[in-house]
PDB file of C-alpha atoms in Angstrom:
ATOM      1  CA  ASN A   4     -11.588 -53.474  16.677  1.00 75.00           C
ATOM      2  CA  ALA A   5     -14.261 -51.518  15.239  1.00 81.00           C
ATOM      3  CA  GLY A   6     -12.512 -48.361  14.161  1.00 93.00           C
ATOM      4  CA  VAL A   7     -14.099 -45.275  13.664  1.00 96.00           C
ATOM      5  CA  THR A   8     -17.804 -45.521  13.904  1.00 96.00           C
ATOM      6  CA  GLN A   9     -20.226 -42.861  12.889  1.00 97.00           C
ATOM      7  CA  THR A  10     -23.837 -42.133  13.978  1.00 97.00           C
ATOM      8  CA  PRO A  11     -26.481 -41.491  12.156  1.00 97.00           C
ATOM      9  CA  LYS A  12     -25.670 -42.789   8.673  1.00 95.00           C
ATOM     10  CA  PHE A  13     -28.328 -40.307   7.490  1.00 97.00           C
ATOM     11  CA  GLN A  14     -30.295 -37.623   8.621  1.00 96.00           C
ATOM     12  CA  VAL A  15     -33.150 -35.203   7.398  1.00 97.00           C
ATOM     13  CA  LEU A  16     -33.041 -31.965   9.299  1.00 97.00           C
ATOM     14  CA  LYS A  17     -35.078 -28.408   8.772  1.00 97.00           C
ATOM     15  CA  THR A  18     -33.346 -25.351   8.541  1.00 97.00           C
ATOM     16  CA  GLY A  19     -32.378 -23.891  11.933  1.00 97.00           C
ATOM     17  CA  GLN A  20     -32.601 -27.354  13.560  1.00 97.00           C
ATOM     18  CA  SER A  21     -29.356 -28.527  15.492  1.00 96.00           C
ATOM     19  CA  MET A  22     -28.005 -31.572  15.677  1.00 96.00           C
ATOM     20  CA  THR A  23     -25.192 -33.518  16.758  1.00 98.00           C
ATOM     21  CA  LEU A  24     -23.187 -35.867  14.431  1.00 98.00           C
ATOM     22  CA  GLN A  25     -21.344 -38.575  16.700  1.00 98.00           C
ATOM     23  CA  CYS A  26     -17.905 -39.886  15.965  1.00 98.00           C
ATOM     24  CA  ALA A  27     -16.066 -42.863  18.106  1.00 98.00           C
ATOM     25  CA  GLN A  28     -13.051 -44.868  17.634  1.00 97.00           C
ATOM     26  CA  ASP A  29     -11.380 -47.386  19.617  1.00 96.00           C
ATOM     27  CA  MET A  30      -7.815 -47.624  18.347  1.00 95.00           C
ATOM     28  CA  ASN A  31      -6.781 -45.072  21.037  1.00 95.00           C
ATOM     29  CA  HIS A  32      -5.665 -42.373  18.770  1.00 95.00           C
ATOM     30  CA  GLU A  33      -4.889 -39.211  19.808  1.00 94.00           C
ATOM     31  CA  TYR A  34      -5.716 -37.321  16.618  1.00 94.00           C
ATOM     32  CA  MET A  35      -9.272 -36.967  15.329  1.00 95.00           C
ATOM     33  CA  SER A  36     -10.463 -34.464  12.758  1.00 95.00           C
ATOM     34  CA  TRP A  37     -14.208 -34.055  10.950  1.00 96.00           C
ATOM     35  CA  TYR A  38     -14.558 -33.283   6.931  1.00 96.00           C
ATOM     36  CA  ARG A  39     -17.192 -32.239   4.579  1.00 96.00           C
ATOM     37  CA  GLN A  40     -17.198 -34.143   1.136  1.00 94.00           C
ATOM     38  CA  ASP A  41     -19.343 -31.963  -1.347  1.00 93.00           C
ATOM     39  CA  PRO A  42     -19.401 -33.337  -5.067  1.00 86.00           C
ATOM     40  CA  GLY A  43     -16.516 -31.734  -7.264  1.00 82.00           C
ATOM     41  CA  MET A  44     -15.016 -30.359  -4.389  1.00 84.00           C
ATOM     42  CA  GLY A  45     -12.822 -33.234  -2.674  1.00 87.00           C
ATOM     43  CA  LEU A  46     -12.997 -33.303   1.326  1.00 91.00           C
ATOM     44  CA  ARG A  47     -12.297 -29.926   3.599  1.00 92.00           C
ATOM     45  CA  LEU A  48     -11.390 -29.845   6.962  1.00 92.00           C
ATOM     46  CA  ILE A  49     -13.927 -28.388   9.278  1.00 95.00           C
ATOM     47  CA  HIS A  50     -12.300 -29.024  13.045  1.00 95.00           C
ATOM     48  CA  TYR A  51      -9.627 -31.190  14.464  1.00 94.00           C
ATOM     49  CA  SER A  52      -8.299 -32.364  17.860  1.00 94.00           C
ATOM     50  CA  VAL A  53      -4.984 -33.342  19.053  1.00 92.00           C
ATOM     51  CA  GLY A  54      -5.848 -34.915  22.122  1.00 93.00           C
ATOM     52  CA  ALA A  55      -8.775 -34.732  24.710  1.00 94.00           C
ATOM     53  CA  GLY A  56      -9.567 -31.358  25.526  1.00 94.00           C
ATOM     54  CA  ILE A  57      -7.650 -29.897  22.572  1.00 94.00           C
ATOM     55  CA  THR A  58      -9.267 -28.695  19.389  1.00 94.00           C
ATOM     56  CA  ASP A  59      -9.016 -26.313  16.673  1.00 92.00           C
ATOM     57  CA  GLN A  60     -10.316 -25.079  13.717  1.00 92.00           C
ATOM     58  CA  GLY A  61      -9.834 -26.070   9.922  1.00 90.00           C
ATOM     59  CA  GLU A  62     -10.749 -24.644   6.572  1.00 88.00           C
ATOM     60  CA  VAL A  63     -14.328 -24.392   7.034  1.00 93.00           C
ATOM     61  CA  PRO A  64     -15.182 -24.268  10.551  1.00 95.00           C
ATOM     62  CA  ASN A  65     -18.198 -21.804  10.667  1.00 95.00           C
ATOM     63  CA  GLY A  66     -21.638 -23.303  11.518  1.00 96.00           C
ATOM     64  CA  TYR A  67     -19.940 -26.177  13.274  1.00 97.00           C
ATOM     65  CA  ASN A  68     -18.854 -26.887  17.137  1.00 97.00           C
ATOM     66  CA  VAL A  69     -16.754 -29.785  18.538  1.00 97.00           C
ATOM     67  CA  SER A  70     -15.463 -31.045  21.749  1.00 96.00           C
ATOM     68  CA  ARG A  71     -12.843 -33.419  22.813  1.00 97.00           C
ATOM     69  CA  SER A  72     -13.923 -34.796  26.426  1.00 97.00           C
ATOM     70  CA  THR A  73     -12.602 -38.493  25.986  1.00 96.00           C
ATOM     71  CA  THR A  74     -10.025 -39.837  23.533  1.00 96.00           C
ATOM     72  CA  GLU A  75     -12.781 -42.126  21.877  1.00 97.00           C
ATOM     73  CA  ASP A  76     -15.237 -39.562  20.982  1.00 97.00           C
ATOM     74  CA  PHE A  77     -15.320 -36.451  19.154  1.00 98.00           C
ATOM     75  CA  PRO A  78     -18.877 -35.313  18.106  1.00 98.00           C
ATOM     76  CA  LEU A  79     -19.600 -32.576  15.861  1.00 98.00           C
ATOM     77  CA  ARG A  80     -22.282 -30.121  16.312  1.00 98.00           C
ATOM     78  CA  LEU A  81     -24.673 -28.012  14.258  1.00 96.00           C
ATOM     79  CA  LEU A  82     -25.711 -25.001  16.030  1.00 92.00           C
ATOM     80  CA  SER A  83     -28.330 -24.002  13.536  1.00 96.00           C
ATOM     81  CA  ALA A  84     -28.719 -26.287  10.139  1.00 96.00           C
ATOM     82  CA  ALA A  85     -28.442 -24.285   6.732  1.00 97.00           C
ATOM     83  CA  PRO A  86     -28.971 -25.796   3.321  1.00 97.00           C
ATOM     84  CA  SER A  87     -25.463 -25.126   2.617  1.00 96.00           C
ATOM     85  CA  GLN A  88     -24.598 -27.551   5.393  1.00 97.00           C
ATOM     86  CA  THR A  89     -26.249 -30.217   2.832  1.00 97.00           C
ATOM     87  CA  SER A  90     -23.174 -32.558   2.620  1.00 97.00           C
ATOM     88  CA  VAL A  91     -21.292 -36.004   3.676  1.00 95.00           C
ATOM     89  CA  TYR A  92     -19.072 -36.022   6.995  1.00 97.00           C
ATOM     90  CA  PHE A  93     -16.401 -37.668   7.448  1.00 96.00           C
ATOM     91  CA  CYS A  94     -14.677 -38.357  11.032  1.00 96.00           C
ATOM     92  CA  ALA A  95     -11.189 -39.427  10.948  1.00 95.00           C
ATOM     93  CA  SER A  96      -8.441 -40.671  13.790  1.00 95.00           C
ATOM     94  CA  SER A  97      -5.082 -41.123  13.235  1.00 93.00           C
ATOM     95  CA  SER A  98      -2.098 -42.198  15.654  1.00 90.00           C
ATOM     96  CA  GLY A  99       0.470 -39.899  14.322  1.00 83.00           C
ATOM     97  CA  GLY A 100      -1.428 -36.471  13.905  1.00 82.00           C
ATOM     98  CA  GLY A 101      -2.125 -35.001  10.047  1.00 80.00           C
ATOM     99  CA  ILE A 102       1.106 -37.169   8.994  1.00 82.00           C
ATOM    100  CA  GLY A 103       0.022 -40.669  10.245  1.00 85.00           C
ATOM    101  CA  THR A 104      -2.391 -42.923   8.164  1.00 89.00           C
ATOM    102  CA  GLN A 105      -6.178 -41.571   8.509  1.00 91.00           C
ATOM    103  CA  TYR A 106      -8.945 -44.169   9.349  1.00 94.00           C
ATOM    104  CA  PHE A 107     -11.898 -42.769   7.896  1.00 94.00           C
ATOM    105  CA  GLY A 108     -15.369 -43.308   9.188  1.00 94.00           C
ATOM    106  CA  PRO A 109     -18.271 -44.521   6.900  1.00 93.00           C
ATOM    107  CA  GLY A 110     -20.029 -40.957   7.043  1.00 94.00           C
ATOM    108  CA  THR A 111     -23.158 -39.184   7.685  1.00 96.00           C
ATOM    109  CA  ARG A 112     -25.109 -37.997   4.739  1.00 96.00           C
ATOM    110  CA  LEU A 113     -26.836 -35.083   5.992  1.00 97.00           C
ATOM    111  CA  LEU A 114     -29.561 -33.166   3.998  1.00 97.00           C
ATOM    112  CA  VAL A 115     -31.118 -29.801   5.543  1.00 97.00           C
ATOM    113  CA  LEU A 116     -34.166 -28.610   3.589  1.00 97.00           C
TER     114      LEU A 116
ATOM    115  CA  ALA B  25      -0.879 -22.720   2.551  1.00 77.00           C
ATOM    116  CA  GLN B  26      -0.804 -25.660   0.396  1.00 84.00           C
ATOM    117  CA  SER B  27      -3.219 -26.357  -2.516  1.00 90.00           C
ATOM    118  CA  VAL B  28      -3.377 -29.938  -4.756  1.00 94.00           C
ATOM    119  CA  THR B  29      -5.069 -30.002  -8.548  1.00 96.00           C
ATOM    120  CA  GLN B  30      -6.213 -33.125  -9.992  1.00 96.00           C
ATOM    121  CA  LEU B  31      -6.568 -32.192 -13.502  1.00 91.00           C
ATOM    122  CA  ASP B  32      -8.902 -35.124 -14.393  1.00 94.00           C
ATOM    123  CA  SER B  33     -12.318 -35.474 -12.874  1.00 94.00           C
ATOM    124  CA  GLN B  34     -12.535 -38.517 -14.590  1.00 96.00           C
ATOM    125  CA  VAL B  35     -10.545 -41.320 -16.312  1.00 97.00           C
ATOM    126  CA  PRO B  36     -11.869 -43.931 -18.121  1.00 97.00           C
ATOM    127  CA  VAL B  37      -9.631 -47.197 -18.717  1.00 97.00           C
ATOM    128  CA  PHE B  38      -9.918 -50.680 -19.886  1.00 97.00           C
ATOM    129  CA  GLU B  39      -9.465 -53.817 -17.941  1.00 96.00           C
ATOM    130  CA  GLU B  40      -5.867 -54.544 -17.829  1.00 96.00           C
ATOM    131  CA  ALA B  41      -4.472 -51.330 -19.113  1.00 97.00           C
ATOM    132  CA  PRO B  42      -2.192 -49.135 -17.428  1.00 98.00           C
ATOM    133  CA  VAL B  43      -3.315 -46.192 -15.628  1.00 98.00           C
ATOM    134  CA  GLU B  44      -1.988 -42.795 -14.873  1.00 97.00           C
ATOM    135  CA  LEU B  45      -3.804 -40.505 -12.333  1.00 98.00           C
ATOM    136  CA  ARG B  46      -2.282 -36.992 -12.330  1.00 98.00           C
ATOM    137  CA  CYS B  47      -1.848 -34.630  -9.318  1.00 98.00           C
ATOM    138  CA  ASN B  48      -0.410 -31.429  -8.925  1.00 97.00           C
ATOM    139  CA  TYR B  49       0.533 -29.627  -5.876  1.00 95.00           C
ATOM    140  CA  SER B  50       1.686 -25.877  -4.464  1.00 92.00           C
ATOM    141  CA  SER B  51       3.024 -25.062  -1.413  1.00 86.00           C
ATOM    142  CA  SER B  52       5.922 -22.685   0.317  1.00 81.00           C
ATOM    143  CA  VAL B  53       7.114 -25.252   2.369  1.00 82.00           C
ATOM    144  CA  SER B  54       8.127 -29.054   2.181  1.00 83.00           C
ATOM    145  CA  VAL B  55       5.015 -31.202   2.155  1.00 86.00           C
ATOM    146  CA  TYR B  56       4.079 -34.757   2.486  1.00 91.00           C
ATOM    147  CA  LEU B  57       2.148 -36.353  -0.121  1.00 94.00           C
ATOM    148  CA  PHE B  58      -0.826 -39.044  -0.064  1.00 95.00           C
ATOM    149  CA  TRP B  59      -3.062 -40.891  -2.064  1.00 97.00           C
ATOM    150  CA  TYR B  60      -6.634 -42.183  -0.823  1.00 96.00           C
ATOM    151  CA  VAL B  61      -9.212 -44.279  -2.639  1.00 96.00           C
ATOM    152  CA  GLN B  62     -12.673 -44.241  -1.910  1.00 93.00           C
ATOM    153  CA  TYR B  63     -15.132 -47.126  -3.102  1.00 92.00           C
ATOM    154  CA  PRO B  64     -18.877 -46.366  -3.550  1.00 88.00           C
ATOM    155  CA  ASN B  65     -20.468 -45.595  -0.434  1.00 84.00           C
ATOM    156  CA  GLN B  66     -17.455 -45.685   1.834  1.00 86.00           C
ATOM    157  CA  GLY B  67     -15.129 -43.933   3.682  1.00 88.00           C
ATOM    158  CA  LEU B  68     -11.481 -43.266   2.506  1.00 91.00           C
ATOM    159  CA  GLN B  69      -8.593 -45.652   2.970  1.00 93.00           C
ATOM    160  CA  LEU B  70      -4.884 -44.675   2.571  1.00 94.00           C
ATOM    161  CA  LEU B  71      -3.306 -46.135  -0.962  1.00 96.00           C
ATOM    162  CA  LEU B  72       0.491 -44.783  -0.141  1.00 96.00           C
ATOM    163  CA  LYS B  73       2.189 -41.804   1.246  1.00 94.00           C
ATOM    164  CA  TYR B  74       5.545 -40.118   0.504  1.00 94.00           C
ATOM    165  CA  LEU B  75       7.149 -38.823   3.700  1.00 91.00           C
ATOM    166  CA  SER B  76      10.864 -38.870   2.865  1.00 89.00           C
ATOM    167  CA  GLY B  77      13.287 -40.938   1.375  1.00 90.00           C
ATOM    168  CA  SER B  78      12.904 -42.733  -2.350  1.00 91.00           C
ATOM    169  CA  THR B  79      10.658 -40.751  -4.585  1.00 92.00           C
ATOM    170  CA  LEU B  80       9.339 -43.886  -5.801  1.00 96.00           C
ATOM    171  CA  VAL B  81       6.099 -45.239  -3.554  1.00 97.00           C
ATOM    172  CA  LYS B  82       4.659 -48.672  -3.186  1.00 97.00           C
ATOM    173  CA  GLY B  83       1.111 -48.796  -2.121  1.00 95.00           C
ATOM    174  CA  ILE B  84      -1.657 -51.256  -1.651  1.00 94.00           C
ATOM    175  CA  ASN B  85      -3.382 -53.228  -4.162  1.00 93.00           C
ATOM    176  CA  GLY B  86      -0.452 -52.505  -6.686  1.00 96.00           C
ATOM    177  CA  PHE B  87      -0.453 -48.745  -7.133  1.00 97.00           C
ATOM    178  CA  GLU B  88       2.720 -46.814  -7.029  1.00 97.00           C
ATOM    179  CA  ALA B  89       3.262 -43.233  -6.713  1.00 98.00           C
ATOM    180  CA  GLU B  90       6.705 -40.879  -7.652  1.00 96.00           C
ATOM    181  CA  PHE B  91       7.107 -37.905  -6.101  1.00 95.00           C
ATOM    182  CA  ASN B  92       8.698 -34.905  -8.607  1.00 95.00           C
ATOM    183  CA  LYS B  93       9.981 -31.918  -6.183  1.00 92.00           C
ATOM    184  CA  SER B  94      10.824 -29.975  -9.503  1.00 93.00           C
ATOM    185  CA  GLN B  95       7.560 -30.409 -11.142  1.00 94.00           C
ATOM    186  CA  THR B  96       5.299 -30.235  -7.999  1.00 94.00           C
ATOM    187  CA  SER B  97       3.634 -33.634  -8.703  1.00 96.00           C
ATOM    188  CA  PHE B  98       3.044 -37.062  -7.063  1.00 97.00           C
ATOM    189  CA  HIS B  99       1.301 -39.055 -10.209  1.00 98.00           C
ATOM    190  CA  LEU B 100      -0.520 -42.228  -9.108  1.00 98.00           C
ATOM    191  CA  ARG B 101       0.498 -45.304 -11.711  1.00 98.00           C
ATOM    192  CA  LYS B 102      -0.819 -48.856 -11.912  1.00 98.00           C
ATOM    193  CA  PRO B 103       0.412 -51.138 -14.507  1.00 97.00           C
ATOM    194  CA  SER B 104      -3.015 -53.209 -15.034  1.00 97.00           C
ATOM    195  CA  VAL B 105      -6.035 -52.126 -13.724  1.00 97.00           C
ATOM    196  CA  HIS B 106      -9.063 -54.589 -12.610  1.00 96.00           C
ATOM    197  CA  ILE B 107     -12.635 -54.074 -12.465  1.00 95.00           C
ATOM    198  CA  SER B 108     -12.503 -53.459  -8.716  1.00 94.00           C
ATOM    199  CA  ASP B 109     -10.030 -50.388  -8.986  1.00 96.00           C
ATOM    200  CA  THR B 110     -13.265 -48.491 -10.001  1.00 95.00           C
ATOM    201  CA  ALA B 111     -13.063 -45.606  -7.035  1.00 96.00           C
ATOM    202  CA  GLU B 112     -12.691 -42.109  -6.470  1.00 95.00           C
ATOM    203  CA  TYR B 113      -8.668 -41.147  -5.988  1.00 97.00           C
ATOM    204  CA  PHE B 114      -7.840 -38.381  -3.820  1.00 96.00           C
ATOM    205  CA  CYS B 115      -4.602 -36.714  -3.501  1.00 96.00           C
ATOM    206  CA  ALA B 116      -3.528 -34.972  -0.723  1.00 94.00           C
ATOM    207  CA  VAL B 117      -1.033 -32.786   0.763  1.00 92.00           C
ATOM    208  CA  LEU B 118       0.328 -31.771   4.332  1.00 87.00           C
ATOM    209  CA  GLY B 119       3.057 -29.345   4.760  1.00 77.00           C
ATOM    210  CA  THR B 120       5.928 -30.309   6.991  1.00 70.00           C
ATOM    211  CA  GLY B 121       5.902 -27.374   9.301  1.00 62.00           C
ATOM    212  CA  GLY B 122       3.295 -28.268  11.550  1.00 55.00           C
ATOM    213  CA  GLY B 123       1.481 -31.828  11.232  1.00 52.00           C
ATOM    214  CA  ALA B 124      -1.602 -31.226  13.456  1.00 55.00           C
ATOM    215  CA  ASP B 125      -3.519 -29.302  10.974  1.00 67.00           C
ATOM    216  CA  GLY B 126      -5.440 -31.577   8.493  1.00 79.00           C
ATOM    217  CA  LEU B 127      -4.695 -32.675   5.193  1.00 87.00           C
ATOM    218  CA  THR B 128      -5.626 -30.457   1.831  1.00 89.00           C
ATOM    219  CA  PHE B 129      -7.463 -32.623  -0.712  1.00 92.00           C
ATOM    220  CA  GLY B 130      -7.526 -32.706  -4.501  1.00 95.00           C
ATOM    221  CA  LYS B 131     -11.469 -32.768  -5.873  1.00 94.00           C
ATOM    222  CA  GLY B 132     -10.653 -36.270  -6.491  1.00 95.00           C
ATOM    223  CA  THR B 133     -10.732 -38.385 -10.066  1.00 96.00           C
ATOM    224  CA  HIS B 134     -12.888 -40.873 -10.598  1.00 96.00           C
ATOM    225  CA  LEU B 135     -11.570 -43.892 -12.115  1.00 97.00           C
ATOM    226  CA  ILE B 136     -13.817 -45.798 -14.703  1.00 96.00           C
ATOM    227  CA  ILE B 137     -12.712 -49.542 -15.487  1.00 95.00           C
ATOM    228  CA  GLN B 138     -14.283 -50.612 -18.697  1.00 92.00           C
ATOM    229  CA  PRO B 139     -14.463 -54.331 -19.389  1.00 87.00           C
TER     230      PRO B 139
END
């Protein structure tokens, strides 16, 4: 099993550009989530999904969209990138919702100029 | 809503010495508690979790944590650390009412092992 994979590993964007961060898991987990990690801030939840077709907002959803058309994939879209979105983004999946062990991907480092 | 406070942003410890990383939480409901570890340039992985039952929880790599409801704490301990334990450690909490929404993480504690 590859576990949770994320692409790209690193991306540079200009302000106003859009992009999609990819996340895929091969463990048949229903629950998937996106976090951002900023220095001295820990991880903050952006969006989560409890299954295909179902998504909900987390703590910091503004500026991000998600969709869940399949169990395996949970892409995160930045509609119009801003410097405040410079961060490291982690995708995670779990078989037990928030209570289950979260399996994290390796992260995507995003720099918005 | 829940919140997590990790009082120490950095903890330097000599190799083979014991260590305690402190975590306090605030919540209006009962909680589940977690410790995750992040090695350099990697994602997070679960060290241990408290869901119910015994308040002393043992995890991977020789770590353990004790849930103290009266003090709203969940401190992480290891009796003898190794260089390989150098990492960022995150305490996290989840309210028991739902479970679908995500974890609330603390800001992390950087454990620095000195030879």
